[in-house]
């Protein structure tokens, strides 16, 4: 099963894509993914229900979040009401240690994204803050990466022994599915996604030329 683990809709302040248009684009262009995760910036969208869209287009549509820490941006999968109560998702400087500890207590998974990117990527902060404890997975294929950003992420993952995922980081419809993650088993819920990530039975893939 192939999921794009990093997408944004109009719920994000810089997102320009409606979720139904993502679905239509995937179908019309035969994008080789089975679903996607909406990781809206600095929030978790409790309100939206995409189950009817998922059924209509035979896609898995899940929700996560992208939070901001002193180490850069971090995707959070398996968000619950209890986790949201642990720290301020809207903050632009949440301590990464707090995110990791809170995720551990609430059976969620934190994944630093685009870690090779200047300023908002984890690798840019290692010299100042050191290697953080508790990181297991990082995003090594990002659809919005430029230059050597993905290579920096891959080198860091290899050096630190991290597993890698892929995500498009789509903010517009035509970017969805540029990068994704292949899982060994079907995933239909946020909880199943976290379980699959914890198992390590996945691989990042890229469809960028």
PDB file of C-alpha atoms in Angstrom:
ATOM      1  CA  UNK A   1       0.000   0.000   0.000  1.00  0.00           C
ATOM      2  CA  UNK A   2       1.369   3.397  -1.013  1.00  0.00           C
ATOM      3  CA  UNK A   3       0.509   6.534   0.970  1.00  0.00           C
ATOM      4  CA  UNK A   4       1.628  10.118   0.521  1.00  0.00           C
ATOM      5  CA  UNK A   5       2.369  10.976   4.142  1.00  0.00           C
ATOM      6  CA  UNK A   6       2.763  14.751   3.826  1.00  0.00           C
ATOM      7  CA  UNK A   7       0.058  16.918   2.237  1.00  0.00           C
ATOM      8  CA  UNK A   8      -1.704  20.203   2.978  1.00  0.00           C
ATOM      9  CA  UNK A   9      -5.180  21.429   2.106  1.00  0.00           C
ATOM     10  CA  UNK A  10      -6.797  24.852   2.338  1.00  0.00           C
ATOM     11  CA  UNK A  11      -6.997  24.192   6.083  1.00  0.00           C
ATOM     12  CA  UNK A  12      -3.306  25.147   6.188  1.00  0.00           C
ATOM     13  CA  UNK A  13      -2.539  28.849   5.924  1.00  0.00           C
ATOM     14  CA  UNK A  14      -0.424  28.326   2.810  1.00  0.00           C
ATOM     15  CA  UNK A  15      -2.414  25.457   1.296  1.00  0.00           C
ATOM     16  CA  UNK A  16      -4.321  25.993  -1.937  1.00  0.00           C
ATOM     17  CA  UNK A  17      -5.748  22.515  -2.523  1.00  0.00           C
ATOM     18  CA  UNK A  18      -9.200  21.219  -1.667  1.00  0.00           C
ATOM     19  CA  UNK A  19      -9.269  17.601  -0.558  1.00  0.00           C
ATOM     20  CA  UNK A  20     -11.850  16.592  -3.158  1.00  0.00           C
ATOM     21  CA  UNK A  21      -9.628  18.057  -5.860  1.00  0.00           C
ATOM     22  CA  UNK A  22      -6.715  15.934  -4.636  1.00  0.00           C
ATOM     23  CA  UNK A  23      -8.957  12.905  -5.051  1.00  0.00           C
ATOM     24  CA  UNK A  24     -10.054  13.924  -8.539  1.00  0.00           C
ATOM     25  CA  UNK A  25      -6.457  14.583  -9.600  1.00  0.00           C
ATOM     26  CA  UNK A  26      -5.262  11.204  -8.326  1.00  0.00           C
ATOM     27  CA  UNK A  27      -8.040   9.480 -10.265  1.00  0.00           C
ATOM     28  CA  UNK A  28      -7.732  11.532 -13.452  1.00  0.00           C
ATOM     29  CA  UNK A  29      -3.937  11.304 -13.651  1.00  0.00           C
ATOM     30  CA  UNK A  30      -3.778   7.731 -12.350  1.00  0.00           C
ATOM     31  CA  UNK A  31      -1.336   8.791  -9.631  1.00  0.00           C
ATOM     32  CA  UNK A  32       0.089   5.533  -8.198  1.00  0.00           C
ATOM     33  CA  UNK A  33      -0.876   6.082  -4.563  1.00  0.00           C
ATOM     34  CA  UNK A  34      -3.599   4.488  -2.475  1.00  0.00           C
ATOM     35  CA  UNK A  35      -4.189   7.477  -0.248  1.00  0.00           C
ATOM     36  CA  UNK A  36      -2.696  10.407   1.594  1.00  0.00           C
ATOM     37  CA  UNK A  37      -2.346  12.020   5.001  1.00  0.00           C
ATOM     38  CA  UNK A  38      -3.362  15.644   5.561  1.00  0.00           C
ATOM     39  CA  UNK A  39      -0.702  17.143   7.834  1.00  0.00           C
ATOM     40  CA  UNK A  40      -2.007  20.664   8.341  1.00  0.00           C
ATOM     41  CA  UNK A  41       0.364  23.289   9.734  1.00  0.00           C
ATOM     42  CA  UNK A  42       0.282  24.000  13.482  1.00  0.00           C
ATOM     43  CA  UNK A  43      -3.082  22.339  14.115  1.00  0.00           C
ATOM     44  CA  UNK A  44      -5.028  19.140  14.057  1.00  0.00           C
ATOM     45  CA  UNK A  45      -8.268  19.245  12.085  1.00  0.00           C
ATOM     46  CA  UNK A  46     -10.837  17.513  14.289  1.00  0.00           C
ATOM     47  CA  UNK A  47     -13.753  18.958  12.313  1.00  0.00           C
ATOM     48  CA  UNK A  48     -13.396  17.530   8.823  1.00  0.00           C
ATOM     49  CA  UNK A  49     -14.737  14.101   7.923  1.00  0.00           C
ATOM     50  CA  UNK A  50     -13.369  12.723   4.666  1.00  0.00           C
ATOM     51  CA  UNK A  51     -14.842   9.229   4.942  1.00  0.00           C
ATOM     52  CA  UNK A  52     -17.374   9.744   2.131  1.00  0.00           C
ATOM     53  CA  UNK A  53     -14.682  11.079  -0.200  1.00  0.00           C
ATOM     54  CA  UNK A  54     -12.426   8.172   0.705  1.00  0.00           C
ATOM     55  CA  UNK A  55     -15.183   5.706  -0.141  1.00  0.00           C
ATOM     56  CA  UNK A  56     -16.163   7.484  -3.361  1.00  0.00           C
ATOM     57  CA  UNK A  57     -12.607   7.453  -4.699  1.00  0.00           C
ATOM     58  CA  UNK A  58     -11.434   4.224  -3.043  1.00  0.00           C
ATOM     59  CA  UNK A  59      -8.673   6.071  -1.208  1.00  0.00           C
ATOM     60  CA  UNK A  60      -7.380   6.112   2.329  1.00  0.00           C
ATOM     61  CA  UNK A  61      -7.574   9.695   3.637  1.00  0.00           C
ATOM     62  CA  UNK A  62      -6.032  10.215   7.055  1.00  0.00           C
ATOM     63  CA  UNK A  63      -5.149  13.225   9.170  1.00  0.00           C
ATOM     64  CA  UNK A  64      -2.023  14.249  11.050  1.00  0.00           C
ATOM     65  CA  UNK A  65      -0.260  17.502  11.807  1.00  0.00           C
ATOM     66  CA  UNK A  66       2.929  19.433  11.090  1.00  0.00           C
ATOM     67  CA  UNK A  67       4.253  21.169  14.178  1.00  0.00           C
ATOM     68  CA  UNK A  68       7.200  23.529  14.548  1.00  0.00           C
ATOM     69  CA  UNK A  69      10.072  22.922  16.961  1.00  0.00           C
ATOM     70  CA  UNK A  70      13.517  24.350  17.628  1.00  0.00           C
ATOM     71  CA  UNK A  71      14.819  21.558  15.373  1.00  0.00           C
ATOM     72  CA  UNK A  72      12.477  22.479  12.526  1.00  0.00           C
ATOM     73  CA  UNK A  73       9.193  21.025  11.356  1.00  0.00           C
ATOM     74  CA  UNK A  74       7.893  17.657  12.544  1.00  0.00           C
ATOM     75  CA  UNK A  75       5.036  15.549  11.213  1.00  0.00           C
ATOM     76  CA  UNK A  76       2.885  13.974  13.913  1.00  0.00           C
ATOM     77  CA  UNK A  77       0.836  10.876  13.108  1.00  0.00           C
ATOM     78  CA  UNK A  78      -1.794   9.404  15.422  1.00  0.00           C
ATOM     79  CA  UNK A  79      -2.978  12.688  16.915  1.00  0.00           C
ATOM     80  CA  UNK A  80      -5.641  12.392  19.628  1.00  0.00           C
ATOM     81  CA  UNK A  81      -7.463  14.877  21.829  1.00  0.00           C
ATOM     82  CA  UNK A  82      -5.192  13.859  24.670  1.00  0.00           C
ATOM     83  CA  UNK A  83      -2.089  14.607  22.624  1.00  0.00           C
ATOM     84  CA  UNK A  84      -3.404  18.027  21.600  1.00  0.00           C
ATOM     85  CA  UNK A  85      -3.803  18.830  25.290  1.00  0.00           C
ATOM     86  CA  UNK A  86      -0.117  18.049  25.904  1.00  0.00           C
ATOM     87  CA  UNK A  87       1.384  21.004  24.030  1.00  0.00           C
ATOM     88  CA  UNK A  88       0.404  24.014  21.938  1.00  0.00           C
ATOM     89  CA  UNK A  89       0.198  22.801  18.342  1.00  0.00           C
ATOM     90  CA  UNK A  90      -0.096  26.419  17.159  1.00  0.00           C
ATOM     91  CA  UNK A  91       3.261  27.443  18.633  1.00  0.00           C
ATOM     92  CA  UNK A  92       6.210  28.028  16.298  1.00  0.00           C
ATOM     93  CA  UNK A  93       8.743  26.836  18.879  1.00  0.00           C
ATOM     94  CA  UNK A  94       7.522  23.680  20.602  1.00  0.00           C
ATOM     95  CA  UNK A  95      10.418  21.814  22.260  1.00  0.00           C
ATOM     96  CA  UNK A  96      11.130  18.696  20.203  1.00  0.00           C
ATOM     97  CA  UNK A  97      11.749  16.714  23.391  1.00  0.00           C
ATOM     98  CA  UNK A  98       8.219  17.623  24.506  1.00  0.00           C
ATOM     99  CA  UNK A  99       6.753  16.478  21.190  1.00  0.00           C
ATOM    100  CA  UNK A 100       8.619  13.174  21.329  1.00  0.00           C
ATOM    101  CA  UNK A 101       7.728  12.507  24.971  1.00  0.00           C
ATOM    102  CA  UNK A 102       4.071  13.402  24.451  1.00  0.00           C
ATOM    103  CA  UNK A 103       3.820  11.208  21.356  1.00  0.00           C
ATOM    104  CA  UNK A 104       5.285   8.298  23.283  1.00  0.00           C
ATOM    105  CA  UNK A 105       2.652   8.652  26.001  1.00  0.00           C
ATOM    106  CA  UNK A 106      -0.216   8.887  23.515  1.00  0.00           C
ATOM    107  CA  UNK A 107       0.884   6.212  21.028  1.00  0.00           C
ATOM    108  CA  UNK A 108       1.609   8.743  18.282  1.00  0.00           C
ATOM    109  CA  UNK A 109       4.619   8.985  15.971  1.00  0.00           C
ATOM    110  CA  UNK A 110       6.751  12.127  15.443  1.00  0.00           C
ATOM    111  CA  UNK A 111       8.716  12.345  12.192  1.00  0.00           C
ATOM    112  CA  UNK A 112      10.966  15.335  11.404  1.00  0.00           C
ATOM    113  CA  UNK A 113      10.150  16.406   7.852  1.00  0.00           C
ATOM    114  CA  UNK A 114      12.330  17.892   5.103  1.00  0.00           C
ATOM    115  CA  UNK A 115      15.277  17.623   7.531  1.00  0.00           C
ATOM    116  CA  UNK A 116      17.764  18.699   4.868  1.00  0.00           C
ATOM    117  CA  UNK A 117      16.097  22.060   4.359  1.00  0.00           C
ATOM    118  CA  UNK A 118      17.724  25.242   5.716  1.00  0.00           C
ATOM    119  CA  UNK A 119      16.126  26.749   8.833  1.00  0.00           C
ATOM    120  CA  UNK A 120      13.060  24.477   8.974  1.00  0.00           C
ATOM    121  CA  UNK A 121      14.920  21.148   8.728  1.00  0.00           C
ATOM    122  CA  UNK A 122      16.468  19.171  11.572  1.00  0.00           C
ATOM    123  CA  UNK A 123      19.960  18.913  10.090  1.00  0.00           C
ATOM    124  CA  UNK A 124      20.310  22.710  10.155  1.00  0.00           C
ATOM    125  CA  UNK A 125      20.122  22.674  13.960  1.00  0.00           C
ATOM    126  CA  UNK A 126      22.300  19.726  14.932  1.00  0.00           C
ATOM    127  CA  UNK A 127      25.448  21.812  15.335  1.00  0.00           C
ATOM    128  CA  UNK A 128      23.689  24.143  17.770  1.00  0.00           C
ATOM    129  CA  UNK A 129      21.480  21.731  19.707  1.00  0.00           C
ATOM    130  CA  UNK A 130      23.096  18.334  19.167  1.00  0.00           C
ATOM    131  CA  UNK A 131      21.456  15.109  18.022  1.00  0.00           C
ATOM    132  CA  UNK A 132      18.021  14.839  19.673  1.00  0.00           C
ATOM    133  CA  UNK A 133      17.059  11.718  21.581  1.00  0.00           C
ATOM    134  CA  UNK A 134      14.041   9.683  20.577  1.00  0.00           C
ATOM    135  CA  UNK A 135      13.938  10.316  16.822  1.00  0.00           C
ATOM    136  CA  UNK A 136      13.442   7.054  14.941  1.00  0.00           C
ATOM    137  CA  UNK A 137      12.118   8.109  11.541  1.00  0.00           C
ATOM    138  CA  UNK A 138      12.712  11.129   9.310  1.00  0.00           C
ATOM    139  CA  UNK A 139      11.391  12.180   5.919  1.00  0.00           C
ATOM    140  CA  UNK A 140      14.106  11.510   3.333  1.00  0.00           C
ATOM    141  CA  UNK A 141      12.049  12.111   0.173  1.00  0.00           C
ATOM    142  CA  UNK A 142      10.136  15.392   0.080  1.00  0.00           C
ATOM    143  CA  UNK A 143       8.303  16.539  -3.032  1.00  0.00           C
ATOM    144  CA  UNK A 144       9.211  20.168  -2.388  1.00  0.00           C
ATOM    145  CA  UNK A 145      12.924  19.634  -1.851  1.00  0.00           C
ATOM    146  CA  UNK A 146      15.452  21.619  -3.840  1.00  0.00           C
ATOM    147  CA  UNK A 147      19.067  21.035  -4.703  1.00  0.00           C
ATOM    148  CA  UNK A 148      20.738  18.638  -2.262  1.00  0.00           C
ATOM    149  CA  UNK A 149      18.097  18.847   0.483  1.00  0.00           C
ATOM    150  CA  UNK A 150      16.966  15.226   0.122  1.00  0.00           C
ATOM    151  CA  UNK A 151      20.557  14.038  -0.087  1.00  0.00           C
ATOM    152  CA  UNK A 152      21.372  15.871   3.148  1.00  0.00           C
ATOM    153  CA  UNK A 153      18.364  14.182   4.753  1.00  0.00           C
ATOM    154  CA  UNK A 154      19.424  10.757   3.495  1.00  0.00           C
ATOM    155  CA  UNK A 155      22.999  11.249   4.698  1.00  0.00           C
ATOM    156  CA  UNK A 156      21.762  12.291   8.137  1.00  0.00           C
ATOM    157  CA  UNK A 157      19.413   9.301   8.313  1.00  0.00           C
ATOM    158  CA  UNK A 158      22.226   6.922   7.406  1.00  0.00           C
ATOM    159  CA  UNK A 159      24.620   8.446   9.923  1.00  0.00           C
ATOM    160  CA  UNK A 160      22.077   8.358  12.762  1.00  0.00           C
ATOM    161  CA  UNK A 161      20.428   5.056  11.867  1.00  0.00           C
ATOM    162  CA  UNK A 162      17.009   6.565  11.166  1.00  0.00           C
ATOM    163  CA  UNK A 163      14.346   4.942   9.032  1.00  0.00           C
ATOM    164  CA  UNK A 164      13.001   7.066   6.167  1.00  0.00           C
ATOM    165  CA  UNK A 165       9.609   7.991   4.768  1.00  0.00           C
ATOM    166  CA  UNK A 166       8.492   9.921   1.697  1.00  0.00           C
ATOM    167  CA  UNK A 167       5.844  12.595   1.262  1.00  0.00           C
ATOM    168  CA  UNK A 168       4.979  15.139  -1.399  1.00  0.00           C
ATOM    169  CA  UNK A 169       4.593  18.147   0.909  1.00  0.00           C
ATOM    170  CA  UNK A 170       1.866  19.120  -1.562  1.00  0.00           C
ATOM    171  CA  UNK A 171       0.260  22.521  -1.159  1.00  0.00           C
ATOM    172  CA  UNK A 172      -1.317  22.516  -4.613  1.00  0.00           C
ATOM    173  CA  UNK A 173      -3.242  19.722  -6.291  1.00  0.00           C
ATOM    174  CA  UNK A 174      -0.722  18.876  -9.005  1.00  0.00           C
ATOM    175  CA  UNK A 175       2.042  18.131  -6.493  1.00  0.00           C
ATOM    176  CA  UNK A 176       0.366  15.250  -4.684  1.00  0.00           C
ATOM    177  CA  UNK A 177       2.093  11.896  -5.029  1.00  0.00           C
ATOM    178  CA  UNK A 178       5.514  13.247  -5.953  1.00  0.00           C
ATOM    179  CA  UNK A 179       6.951  11.226  -3.072  1.00  0.00           C
ATOM    180  CA  UNK A 180       5.300   8.613  -0.881  1.00  0.00           C
ATOM    181  CA  UNK A 181       5.812   5.604   1.373  1.00  0.00           C
ATOM    182  CA  UNK A 182       5.127   1.959   0.561  1.00  0.00           C
ATOM    183  CA  UNK A 183       3.794  -0.212   3.391  1.00  0.00           C
ATOM    184  CA  UNK A 184       3.641  -3.993   3.603  1.00  0.00           C
ATOM    185  CA  UNK A 185       0.074  -4.082   4.890  1.00  0.00           C
ATOM    186  CA  UNK A 186      -3.195  -2.170   4.332  1.00  0.00           C
ATOM    187  CA  UNK A 187      -3.733   1.006   6.375  1.00  0.00           C
ATOM    188  CA  UNK A 188      -7.225   2.348   7.026  1.00  0.00           C
ATOM    189  CA  UNK A 189      -6.808   4.452  10.154  1.00  0.00           C
ATOM    190  CA  UNK A 190      -4.388   6.749  11.938  1.00  0.00           C
ATOM    191  CA  UNK A 191      -3.799   4.031  14.531  1.00  0.00           C
ATOM    192  CA  UNK A 192      -2.910   1.482  11.858  1.00  0.00           C
ATOM    193  CA  UNK A 193      -0.534   4.014  10.335  1.00  0.00           C
ATOM    194  CA  UNK A 194       1.286   4.477  13.637  1.00  0.00           C
ATOM    195  CA  UNK A 195       1.496   0.701  14.099  1.00  0.00           C
ATOM    196  CA  UNK A 196       2.959   0.310  10.616  1.00  0.00           C
ATOM    197  CA  UNK A 197       5.522   3.044  11.244  1.00  0.00           C
ATOM    198  CA  UNK A 198       6.488   1.491  14.564  1.00  0.00           C
ATOM    199  CA  UNK A 199       6.993  -1.880  12.861  1.00  0.00           C
ATOM    200  CA  UNK A 200       9.493  -0.454  10.386  1.00  0.00           C
ATOM    201  CA  UNK A 201       7.876  -2.388   7.535  1.00  0.00           C
ATOM    202  CA  UNK A 202       7.876   0.397   4.970  1.00  0.00           C
ATOM    203  CA  UNK A 203      10.080   2.127   2.434  1.00  0.00           C
ATOM    204  CA  UNK A 204      10.205   5.644   1.021  1.00  0.00           C
ATOM    205  CA  UNK A 205       9.646   6.067  -2.701  1.00  0.00           C
ATOM    206  CA  UNK A 206       9.873   8.973  -5.102  1.00  0.00           C
ATOM    207  CA  UNK A 207       8.190   9.532  -8.431  1.00  0.00           C
ATOM    208  CA  UNK A 208      10.195  12.673  -9.186  1.00  0.00           C
ATOM    209  CA  UNK A 209      12.371  12.445 -12.263  1.00  0.00           C
TER     210      UNK A 209
END
